[in-house]
PDB file of C-alpha atoms in Angstrom:
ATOM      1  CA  UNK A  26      81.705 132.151 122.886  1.00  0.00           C
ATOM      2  CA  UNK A  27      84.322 129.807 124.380  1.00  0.00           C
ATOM      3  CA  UNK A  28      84.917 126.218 122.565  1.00  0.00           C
ATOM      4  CA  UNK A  29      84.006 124.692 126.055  1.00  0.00           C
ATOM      5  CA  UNK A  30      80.407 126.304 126.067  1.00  0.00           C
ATOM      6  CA  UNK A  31      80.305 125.093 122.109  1.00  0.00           C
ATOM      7  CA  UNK A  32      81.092 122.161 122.876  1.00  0.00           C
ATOM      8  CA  UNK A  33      77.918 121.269 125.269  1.00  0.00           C
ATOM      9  CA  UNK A  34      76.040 122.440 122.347  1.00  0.00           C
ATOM     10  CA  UNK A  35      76.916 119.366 120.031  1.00  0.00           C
ATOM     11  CA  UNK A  36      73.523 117.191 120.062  1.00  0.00           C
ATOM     12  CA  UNK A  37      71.685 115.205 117.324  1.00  0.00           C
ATOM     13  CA  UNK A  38      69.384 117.676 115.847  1.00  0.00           C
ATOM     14  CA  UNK A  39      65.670 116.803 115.398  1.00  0.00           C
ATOM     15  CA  UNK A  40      66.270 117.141 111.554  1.00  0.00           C
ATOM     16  CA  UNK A  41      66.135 113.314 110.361  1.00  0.00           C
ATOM     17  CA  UNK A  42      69.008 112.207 109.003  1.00  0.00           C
ATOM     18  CA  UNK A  43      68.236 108.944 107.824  1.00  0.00           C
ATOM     19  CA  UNK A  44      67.997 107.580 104.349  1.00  0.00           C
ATOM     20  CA  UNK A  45      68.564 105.009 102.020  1.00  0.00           C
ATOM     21  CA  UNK A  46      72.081 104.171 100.251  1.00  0.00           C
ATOM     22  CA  UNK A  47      71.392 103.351  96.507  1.00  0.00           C
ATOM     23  CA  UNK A  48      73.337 100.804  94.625  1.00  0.00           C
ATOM     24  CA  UNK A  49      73.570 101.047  91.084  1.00  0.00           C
ATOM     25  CA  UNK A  50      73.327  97.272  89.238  1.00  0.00           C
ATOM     26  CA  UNK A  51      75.285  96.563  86.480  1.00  0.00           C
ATOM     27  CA  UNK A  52      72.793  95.231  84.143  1.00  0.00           C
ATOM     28  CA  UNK A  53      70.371  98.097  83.818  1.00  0.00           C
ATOM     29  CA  UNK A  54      71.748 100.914  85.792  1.00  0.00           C
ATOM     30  CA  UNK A  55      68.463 101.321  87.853  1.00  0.00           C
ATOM     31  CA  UNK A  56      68.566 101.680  91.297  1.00  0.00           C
ATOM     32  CA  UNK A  57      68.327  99.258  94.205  1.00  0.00           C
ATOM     33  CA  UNK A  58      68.114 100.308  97.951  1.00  0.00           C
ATOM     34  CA  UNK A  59      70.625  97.823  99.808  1.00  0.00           C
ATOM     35  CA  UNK A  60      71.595  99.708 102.901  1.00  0.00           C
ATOM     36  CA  UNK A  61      69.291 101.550 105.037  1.00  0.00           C
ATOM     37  CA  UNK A  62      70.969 103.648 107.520  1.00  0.00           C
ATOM     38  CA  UNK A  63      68.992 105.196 110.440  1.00  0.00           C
ATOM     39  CA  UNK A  64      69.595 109.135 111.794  1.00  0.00           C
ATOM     40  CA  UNK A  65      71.267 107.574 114.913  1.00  0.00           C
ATOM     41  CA  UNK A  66      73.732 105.294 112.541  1.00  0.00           C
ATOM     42  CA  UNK A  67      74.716 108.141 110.076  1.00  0.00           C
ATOM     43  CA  UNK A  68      75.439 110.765 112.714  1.00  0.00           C
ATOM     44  CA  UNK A  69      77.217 107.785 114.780  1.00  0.00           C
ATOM     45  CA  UNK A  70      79.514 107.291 111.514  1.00  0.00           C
ATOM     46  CA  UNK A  71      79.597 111.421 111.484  1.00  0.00           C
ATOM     47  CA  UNK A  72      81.112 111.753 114.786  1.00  0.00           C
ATOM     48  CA  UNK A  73      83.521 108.835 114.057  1.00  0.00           C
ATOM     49  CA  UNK A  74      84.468 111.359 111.023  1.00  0.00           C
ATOM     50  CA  UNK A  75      84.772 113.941 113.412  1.00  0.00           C
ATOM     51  CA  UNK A  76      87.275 112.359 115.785  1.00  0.00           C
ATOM     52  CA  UNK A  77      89.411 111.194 112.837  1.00  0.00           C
ATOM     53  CA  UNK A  78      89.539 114.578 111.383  1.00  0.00           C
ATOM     54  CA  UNK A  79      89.374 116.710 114.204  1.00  0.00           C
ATOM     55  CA  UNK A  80      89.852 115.022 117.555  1.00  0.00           C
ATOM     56  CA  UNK A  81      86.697 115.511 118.304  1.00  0.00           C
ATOM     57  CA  UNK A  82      86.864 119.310 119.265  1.00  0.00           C
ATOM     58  CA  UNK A  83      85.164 122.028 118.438  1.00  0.00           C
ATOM     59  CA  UNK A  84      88.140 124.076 117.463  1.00  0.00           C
ATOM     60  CA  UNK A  85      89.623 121.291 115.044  1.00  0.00           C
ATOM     61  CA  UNK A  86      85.960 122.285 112.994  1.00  0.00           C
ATOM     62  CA  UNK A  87      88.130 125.088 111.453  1.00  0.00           C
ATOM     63  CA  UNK A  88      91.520 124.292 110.612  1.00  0.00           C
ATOM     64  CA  UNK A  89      94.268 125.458 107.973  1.00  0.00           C
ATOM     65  CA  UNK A  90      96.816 122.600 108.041  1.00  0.00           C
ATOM     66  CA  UNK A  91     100.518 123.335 107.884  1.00  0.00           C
ATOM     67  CA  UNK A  92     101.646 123.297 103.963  1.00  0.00           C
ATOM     68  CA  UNK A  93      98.820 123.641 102.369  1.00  0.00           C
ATOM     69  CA  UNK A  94      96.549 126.840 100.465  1.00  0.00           C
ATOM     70  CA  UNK A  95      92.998 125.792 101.697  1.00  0.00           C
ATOM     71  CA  UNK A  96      90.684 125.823 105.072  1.00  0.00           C
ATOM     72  CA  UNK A  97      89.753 122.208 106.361  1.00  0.00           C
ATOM     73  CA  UNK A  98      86.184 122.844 107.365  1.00  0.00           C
ATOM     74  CA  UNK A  99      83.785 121.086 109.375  1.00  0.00           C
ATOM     75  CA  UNK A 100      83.743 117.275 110.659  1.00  0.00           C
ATOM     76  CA  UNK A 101      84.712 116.002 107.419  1.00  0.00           C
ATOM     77  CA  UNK A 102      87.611 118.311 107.092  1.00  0.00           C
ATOM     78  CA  UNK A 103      85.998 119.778 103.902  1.00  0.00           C
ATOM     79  CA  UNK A 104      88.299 121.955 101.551  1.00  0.00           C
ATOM     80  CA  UNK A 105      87.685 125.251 101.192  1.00  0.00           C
ATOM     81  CA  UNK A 106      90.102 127.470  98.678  1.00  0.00           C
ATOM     82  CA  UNK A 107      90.573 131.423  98.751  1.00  0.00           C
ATOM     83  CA  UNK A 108      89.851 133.498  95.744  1.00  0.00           C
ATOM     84  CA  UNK A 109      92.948 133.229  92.755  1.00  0.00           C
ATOM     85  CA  UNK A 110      93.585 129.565  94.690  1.00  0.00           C
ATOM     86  CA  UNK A 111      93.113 126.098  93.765  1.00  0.00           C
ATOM     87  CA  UNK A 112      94.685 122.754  93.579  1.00  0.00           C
ATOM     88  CA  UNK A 113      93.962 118.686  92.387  1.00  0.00           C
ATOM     89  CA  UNK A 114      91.813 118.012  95.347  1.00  0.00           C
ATOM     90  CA  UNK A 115      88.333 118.354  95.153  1.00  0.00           C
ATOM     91  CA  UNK A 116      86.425 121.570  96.769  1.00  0.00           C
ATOM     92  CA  UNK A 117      84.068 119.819  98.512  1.00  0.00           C
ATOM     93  CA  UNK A 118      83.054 122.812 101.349  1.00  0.00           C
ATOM     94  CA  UNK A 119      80.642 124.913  99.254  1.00  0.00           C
ATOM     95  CA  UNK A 120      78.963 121.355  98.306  1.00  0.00           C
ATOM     96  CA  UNK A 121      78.335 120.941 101.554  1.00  0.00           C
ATOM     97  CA  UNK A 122      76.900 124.971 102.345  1.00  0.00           C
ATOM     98  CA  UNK A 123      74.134 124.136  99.309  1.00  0.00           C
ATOM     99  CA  UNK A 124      73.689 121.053 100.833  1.00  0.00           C
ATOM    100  CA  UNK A 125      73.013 122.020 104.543  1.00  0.00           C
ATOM    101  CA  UNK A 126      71.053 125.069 103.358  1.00  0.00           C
ATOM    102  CA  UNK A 127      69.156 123.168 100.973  1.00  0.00           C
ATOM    103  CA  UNK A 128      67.899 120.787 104.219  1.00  0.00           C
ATOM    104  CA  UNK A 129      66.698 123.828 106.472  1.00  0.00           C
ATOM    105  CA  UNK A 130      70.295 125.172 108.072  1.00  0.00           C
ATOM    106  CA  UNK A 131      70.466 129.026 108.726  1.00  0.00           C
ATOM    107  CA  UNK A 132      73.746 130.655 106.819  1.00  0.00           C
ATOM    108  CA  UNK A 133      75.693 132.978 108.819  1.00  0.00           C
ATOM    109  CA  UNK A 134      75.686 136.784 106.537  1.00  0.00           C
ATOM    110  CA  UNK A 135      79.513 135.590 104.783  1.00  0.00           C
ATOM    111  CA  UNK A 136      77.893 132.162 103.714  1.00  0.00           C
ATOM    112  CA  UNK A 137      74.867 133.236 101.935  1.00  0.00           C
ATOM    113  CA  UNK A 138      74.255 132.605  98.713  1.00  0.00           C
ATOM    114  CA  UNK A 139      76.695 134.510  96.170  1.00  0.00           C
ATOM    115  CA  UNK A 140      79.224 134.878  99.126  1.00  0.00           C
ATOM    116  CA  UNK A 141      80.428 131.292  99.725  1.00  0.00           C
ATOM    117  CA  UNK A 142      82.698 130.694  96.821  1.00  0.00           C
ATOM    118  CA  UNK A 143      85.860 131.322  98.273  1.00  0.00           C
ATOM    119  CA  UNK A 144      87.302 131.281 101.513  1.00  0.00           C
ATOM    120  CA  UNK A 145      87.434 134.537 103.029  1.00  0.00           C
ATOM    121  CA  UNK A 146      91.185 134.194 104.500  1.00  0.00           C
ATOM    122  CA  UNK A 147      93.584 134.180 101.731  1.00  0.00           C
ATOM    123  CA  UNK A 148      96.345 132.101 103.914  1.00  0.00           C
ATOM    124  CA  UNK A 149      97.294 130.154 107.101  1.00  0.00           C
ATOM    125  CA  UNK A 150      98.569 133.083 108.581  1.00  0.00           C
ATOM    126  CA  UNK A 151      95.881 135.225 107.732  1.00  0.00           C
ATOM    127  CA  UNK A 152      93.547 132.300 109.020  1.00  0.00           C
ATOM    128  CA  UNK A 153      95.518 131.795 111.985  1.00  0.00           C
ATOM    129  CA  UNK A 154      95.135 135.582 112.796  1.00  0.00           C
ATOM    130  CA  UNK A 155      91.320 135.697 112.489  1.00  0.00           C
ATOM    131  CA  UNK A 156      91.097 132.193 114.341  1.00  0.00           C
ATOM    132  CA  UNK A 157      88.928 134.005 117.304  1.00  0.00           C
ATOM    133  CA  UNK A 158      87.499 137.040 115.084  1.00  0.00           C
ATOM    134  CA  UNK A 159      83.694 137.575 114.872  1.00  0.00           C
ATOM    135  CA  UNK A 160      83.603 135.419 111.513  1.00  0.00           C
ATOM    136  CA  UNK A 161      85.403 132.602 112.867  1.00  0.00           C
ATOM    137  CA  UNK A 162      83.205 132.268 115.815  1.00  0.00           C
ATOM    138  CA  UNK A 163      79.790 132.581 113.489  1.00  0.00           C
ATOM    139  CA  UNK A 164      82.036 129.906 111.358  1.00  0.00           C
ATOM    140  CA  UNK A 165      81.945 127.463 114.263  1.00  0.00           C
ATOM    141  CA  UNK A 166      79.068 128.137 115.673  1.00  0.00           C
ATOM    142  CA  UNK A 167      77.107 126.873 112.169  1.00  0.00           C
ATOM    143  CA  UNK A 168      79.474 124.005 111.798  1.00  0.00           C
ATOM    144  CA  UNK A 169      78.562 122.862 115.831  1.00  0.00           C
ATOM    145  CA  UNK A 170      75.228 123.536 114.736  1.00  0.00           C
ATOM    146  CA  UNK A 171      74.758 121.446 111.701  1.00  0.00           C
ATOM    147  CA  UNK A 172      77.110 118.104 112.743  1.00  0.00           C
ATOM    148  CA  UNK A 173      73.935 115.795 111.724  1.00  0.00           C
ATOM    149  CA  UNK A 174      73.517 117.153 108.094  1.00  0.00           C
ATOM    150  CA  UNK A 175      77.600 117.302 107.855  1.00  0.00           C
ATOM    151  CA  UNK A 176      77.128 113.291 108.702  1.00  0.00           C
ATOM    152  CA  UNK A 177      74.467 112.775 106.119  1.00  0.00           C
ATOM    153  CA  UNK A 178      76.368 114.957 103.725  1.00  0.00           C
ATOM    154  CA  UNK A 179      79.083 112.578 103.923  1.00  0.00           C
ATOM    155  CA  UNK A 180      77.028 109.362 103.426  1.00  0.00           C
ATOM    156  CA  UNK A 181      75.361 110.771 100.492  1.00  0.00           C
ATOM    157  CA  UNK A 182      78.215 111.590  98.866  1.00  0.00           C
ATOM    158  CA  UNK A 183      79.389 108.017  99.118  1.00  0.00           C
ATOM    159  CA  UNK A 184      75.861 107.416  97.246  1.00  0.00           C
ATOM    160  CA  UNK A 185      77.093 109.622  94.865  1.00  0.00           C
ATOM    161  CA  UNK A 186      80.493 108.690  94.241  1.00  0.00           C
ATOM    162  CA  UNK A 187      78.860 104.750  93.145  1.00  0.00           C
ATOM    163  CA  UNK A 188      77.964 105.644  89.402  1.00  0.00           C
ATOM    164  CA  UNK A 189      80.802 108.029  89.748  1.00  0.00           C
ATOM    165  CA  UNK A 190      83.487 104.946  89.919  1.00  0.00           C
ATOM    166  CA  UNK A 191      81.157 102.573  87.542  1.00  0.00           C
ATOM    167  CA  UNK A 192      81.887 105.101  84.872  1.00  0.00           C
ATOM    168  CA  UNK A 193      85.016 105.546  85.232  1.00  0.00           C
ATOM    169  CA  UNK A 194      86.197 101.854  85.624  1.00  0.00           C
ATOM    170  CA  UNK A 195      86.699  99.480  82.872  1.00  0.00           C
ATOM    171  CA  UNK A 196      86.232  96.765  85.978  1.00  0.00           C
ATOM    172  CA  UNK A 197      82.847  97.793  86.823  1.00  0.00           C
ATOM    173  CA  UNK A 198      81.830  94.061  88.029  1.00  0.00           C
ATOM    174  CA  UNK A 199      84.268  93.379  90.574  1.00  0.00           C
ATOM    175  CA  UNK A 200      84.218  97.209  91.480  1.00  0.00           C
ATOM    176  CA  UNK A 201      80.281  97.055  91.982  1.00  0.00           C
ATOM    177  CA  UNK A 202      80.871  93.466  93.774  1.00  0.00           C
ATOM    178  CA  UNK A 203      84.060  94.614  96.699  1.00  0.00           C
ATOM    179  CA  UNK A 204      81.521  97.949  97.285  1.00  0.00           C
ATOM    180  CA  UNK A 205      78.687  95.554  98.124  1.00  0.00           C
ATOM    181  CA  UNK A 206      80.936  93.162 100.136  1.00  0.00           C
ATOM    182  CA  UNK A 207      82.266  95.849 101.987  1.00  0.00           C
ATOM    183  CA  UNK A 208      78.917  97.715 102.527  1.00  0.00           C
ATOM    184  CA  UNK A 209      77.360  94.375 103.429  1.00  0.00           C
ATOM    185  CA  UNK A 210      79.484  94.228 106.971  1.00  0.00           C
ATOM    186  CA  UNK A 211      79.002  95.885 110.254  1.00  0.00           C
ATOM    187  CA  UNK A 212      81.471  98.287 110.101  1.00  0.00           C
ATOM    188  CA  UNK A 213      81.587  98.483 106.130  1.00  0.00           C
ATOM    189  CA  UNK A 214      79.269 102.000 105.930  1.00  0.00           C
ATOM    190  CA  UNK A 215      82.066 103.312 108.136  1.00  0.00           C
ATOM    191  CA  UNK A 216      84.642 102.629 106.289  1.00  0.00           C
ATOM    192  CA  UNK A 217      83.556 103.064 102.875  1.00  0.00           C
ATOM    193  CA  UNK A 218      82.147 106.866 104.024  1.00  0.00           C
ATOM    194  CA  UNK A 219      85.322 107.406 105.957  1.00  0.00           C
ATOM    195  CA  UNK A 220      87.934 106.751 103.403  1.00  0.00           C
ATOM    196  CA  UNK A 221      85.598 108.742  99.949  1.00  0.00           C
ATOM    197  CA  UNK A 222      85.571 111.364 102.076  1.00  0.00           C
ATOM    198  CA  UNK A 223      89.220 111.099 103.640  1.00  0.00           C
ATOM    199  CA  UNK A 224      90.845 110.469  99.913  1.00  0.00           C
ATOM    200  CA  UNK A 225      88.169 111.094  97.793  1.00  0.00           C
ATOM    201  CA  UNK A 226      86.534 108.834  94.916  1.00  0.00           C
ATOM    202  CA  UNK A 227      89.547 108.354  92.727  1.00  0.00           C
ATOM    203  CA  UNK A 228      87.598 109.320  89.382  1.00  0.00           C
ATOM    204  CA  UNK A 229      89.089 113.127  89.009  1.00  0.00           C
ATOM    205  CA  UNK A 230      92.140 112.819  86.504  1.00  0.00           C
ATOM    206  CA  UNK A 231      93.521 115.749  88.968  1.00  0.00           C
ATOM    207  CA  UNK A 232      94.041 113.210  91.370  1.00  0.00           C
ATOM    208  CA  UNK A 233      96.600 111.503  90.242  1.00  0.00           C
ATOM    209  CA  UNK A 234     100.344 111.259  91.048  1.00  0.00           C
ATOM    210  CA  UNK A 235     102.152 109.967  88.064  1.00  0.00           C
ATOM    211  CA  UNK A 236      98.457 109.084  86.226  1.00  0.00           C
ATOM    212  CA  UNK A 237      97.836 106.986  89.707  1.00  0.00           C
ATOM    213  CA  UNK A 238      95.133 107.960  91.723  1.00  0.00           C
ATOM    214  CA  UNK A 239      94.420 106.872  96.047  1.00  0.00           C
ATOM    215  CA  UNK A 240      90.486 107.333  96.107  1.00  0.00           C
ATOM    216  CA  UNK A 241      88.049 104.750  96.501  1.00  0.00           C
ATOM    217  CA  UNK A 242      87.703 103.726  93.314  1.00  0.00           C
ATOM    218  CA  UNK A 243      91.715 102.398  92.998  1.00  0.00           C
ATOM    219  CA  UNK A 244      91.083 100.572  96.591  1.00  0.00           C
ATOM    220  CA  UNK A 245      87.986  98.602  95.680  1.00  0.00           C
ATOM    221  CA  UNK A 246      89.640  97.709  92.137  1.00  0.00           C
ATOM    222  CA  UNK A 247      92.768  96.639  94.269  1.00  0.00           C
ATOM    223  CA  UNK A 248      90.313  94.028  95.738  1.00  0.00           C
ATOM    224  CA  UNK A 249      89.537  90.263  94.232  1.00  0.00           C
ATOM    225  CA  UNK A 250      88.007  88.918  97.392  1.00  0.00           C
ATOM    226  CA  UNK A 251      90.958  87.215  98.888  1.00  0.00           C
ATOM    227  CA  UNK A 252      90.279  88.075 102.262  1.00  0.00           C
ATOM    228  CA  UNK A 253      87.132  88.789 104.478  1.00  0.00           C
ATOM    229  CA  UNK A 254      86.097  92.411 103.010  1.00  0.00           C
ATOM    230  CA  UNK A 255      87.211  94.794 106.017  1.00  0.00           C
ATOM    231  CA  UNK A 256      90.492  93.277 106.145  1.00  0.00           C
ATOM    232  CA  UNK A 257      90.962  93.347 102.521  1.00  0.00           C
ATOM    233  CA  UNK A 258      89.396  96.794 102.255  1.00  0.00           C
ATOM    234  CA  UNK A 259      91.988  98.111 104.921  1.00  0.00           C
ATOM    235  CA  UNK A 260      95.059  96.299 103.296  1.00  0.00           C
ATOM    236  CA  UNK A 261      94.617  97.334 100.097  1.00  0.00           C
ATOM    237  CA  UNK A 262      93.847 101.086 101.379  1.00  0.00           C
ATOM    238  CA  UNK A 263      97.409 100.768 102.970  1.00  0.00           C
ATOM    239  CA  UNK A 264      98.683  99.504  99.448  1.00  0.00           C
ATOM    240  CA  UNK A 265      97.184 102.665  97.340  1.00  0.00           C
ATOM    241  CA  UNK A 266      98.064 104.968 100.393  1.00  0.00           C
ATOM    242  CA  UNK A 267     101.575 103.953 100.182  1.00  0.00           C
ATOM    243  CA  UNK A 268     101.927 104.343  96.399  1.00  0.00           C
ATOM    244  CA  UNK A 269     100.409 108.146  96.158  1.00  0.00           C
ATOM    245  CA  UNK A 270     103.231 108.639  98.988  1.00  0.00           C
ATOM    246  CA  UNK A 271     105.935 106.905  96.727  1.00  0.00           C
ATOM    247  CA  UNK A 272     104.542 109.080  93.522  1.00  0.00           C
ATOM    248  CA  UNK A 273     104.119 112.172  95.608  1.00  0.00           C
ATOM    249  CA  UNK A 274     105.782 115.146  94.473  1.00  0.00           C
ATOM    250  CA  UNK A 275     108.860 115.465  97.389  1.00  0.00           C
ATOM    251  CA  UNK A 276     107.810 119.021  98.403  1.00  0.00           C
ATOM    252  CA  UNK A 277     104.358 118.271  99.826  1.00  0.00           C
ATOM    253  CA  UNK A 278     106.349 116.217 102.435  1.00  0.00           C
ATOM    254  CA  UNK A 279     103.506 113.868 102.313  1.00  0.00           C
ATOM    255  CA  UNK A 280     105.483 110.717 104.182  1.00  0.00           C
ATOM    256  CA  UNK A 281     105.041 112.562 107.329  1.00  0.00           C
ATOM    257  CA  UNK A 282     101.559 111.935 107.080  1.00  0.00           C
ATOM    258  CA  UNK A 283     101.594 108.336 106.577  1.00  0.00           C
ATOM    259  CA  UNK A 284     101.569 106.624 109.741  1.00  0.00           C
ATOM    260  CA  UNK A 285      98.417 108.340 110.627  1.00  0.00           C
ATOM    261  CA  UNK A 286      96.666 107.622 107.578  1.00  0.00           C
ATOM    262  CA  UNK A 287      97.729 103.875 107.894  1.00  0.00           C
ATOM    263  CA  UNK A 288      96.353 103.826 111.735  1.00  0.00           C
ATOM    264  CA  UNK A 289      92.944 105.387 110.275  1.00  0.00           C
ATOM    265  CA  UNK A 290      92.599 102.224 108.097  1.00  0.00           C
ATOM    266  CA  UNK A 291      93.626  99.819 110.481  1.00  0.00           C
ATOM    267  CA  UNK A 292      90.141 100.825 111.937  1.00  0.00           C
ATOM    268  CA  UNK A 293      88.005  99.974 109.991  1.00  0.00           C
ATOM    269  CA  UNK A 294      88.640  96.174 110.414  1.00  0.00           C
ATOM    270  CA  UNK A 295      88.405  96.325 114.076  1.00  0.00           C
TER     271      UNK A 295
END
């Protein structure tokens, strides 16, 4: 099947997608719903995801990028490693498998379970060579199928990655306080779903570059409310973007990259 004829097939499912973001307080670590976010608003943030990561396309939903030893799955560009492979950056594509099988989603054969551990093409080139093969095409077809629990995936894991950062800070106040003034806005959900799952949560120690990490965590502690949230949020996402360039190790080449990741933060104060 053609990416043309998938790409008439990209529709919000009748599977609800809507839940409720959790915030963890400070005091007794109970929970607290804060945020409620609709079907229509969390596959609205999914398919803002989806252009950021992929353009929009169908064909961008499976993609091996240029320098690096793992598939970029899905709307959220989720990593996928071969067998014998790995690296710092979280694996976050089987997460999502569980995830989308555990609400309902039919596998294709490869992805059932005890079969989706590792990515089935061992390189770019081998994944470049199989890019219209039988597999690939059952590949897309599942990820053009399940684009609303790929957006909800995302959101929770931002609900996740909460408690995440509060243990790992040793500023869990103003870290709890610039994730509620950021959630609090209009286009704050956006953002703060877009950027955990564009650079992670900043809590793995594997994620560092010279013991510095760029997730979420290291841009919300960057924060001491000088600024209206979004603008802060962005500008001090530039600032921890720019360092994990400056610490990067000079063979991942990772300055060519920077422009773009500094025009995906300027939008999420617009």
């Amino acid at each position: 099947m053609k990416s043309g004829t998938l790409e008439k097939k990209v529709h919000a499912s009748s599977r609800p997608v809507g839940f409720t973001l959790a915030i963890i307080t400070l005091a007794n670590f109970s929970l607290h719903a804060v945020i409620d976010i609709s079907s229509a608003d969390a596959l609205r943030i999914g398919k803002r995801i989806w252009q950021n990561e992929c353009g929009g396309t169908v064909s961008g939903l499976t993609s091996w990028n240029v320098g690096e030893n793992f598939a970029s799955l899905g709307i959220g560009h989720f990593i996928w490693y071969p067998k014998g492979q790995g690296g710092p950056f979280d694996e976050s594509f089987p997460k999502l498998v569980r995830f989308v099988s555990a609400h309902g989603a039919k596998l294709p054969q490869f992805l059932l379970a005890g079969h989706d551990t590792f990515c089935p093409w061992n390189s770019r080139a081998e994944f470049q060579q199989a890019i219209d093969s039988p597999k690939m095409k059952q590949l897309r077809q599942f990820l053009v199928d399940t684009i609303d629990l790929q957006a909800q995936f995302l959101v929770t894991r931002l609900q996740e990655a909460l408690p995440k950062m509060l243990a790992e800070t040793a500023d869990r106040q103003n870290v709890q306080r610039q994730f509620d003034r950021v959630a609090a806005t209009a286009q704050g959900c956006y953002a703060l779903v877009d950027y955990v799952n564009f650079k992670g949560e900043g809590t793995l120690a594997t994620e560092r570059y010279h013991g510095e990490g760029w997730g979420l965590l290291q841009v919300l502690e960057n924060m001491h409310g000088a600024q209206s949230a979004l603008d802060e949020f962005a500008a001090s996402a530039k600032t921890v973007l720019r360092r994990r360039v400056a610490n990067s190790p000079p063979e991942r080449g990772e300055a060519r990259w920077l422009s773009g990741w500094l025009a995906r933060v300027d939008g999420y104060a617009k």
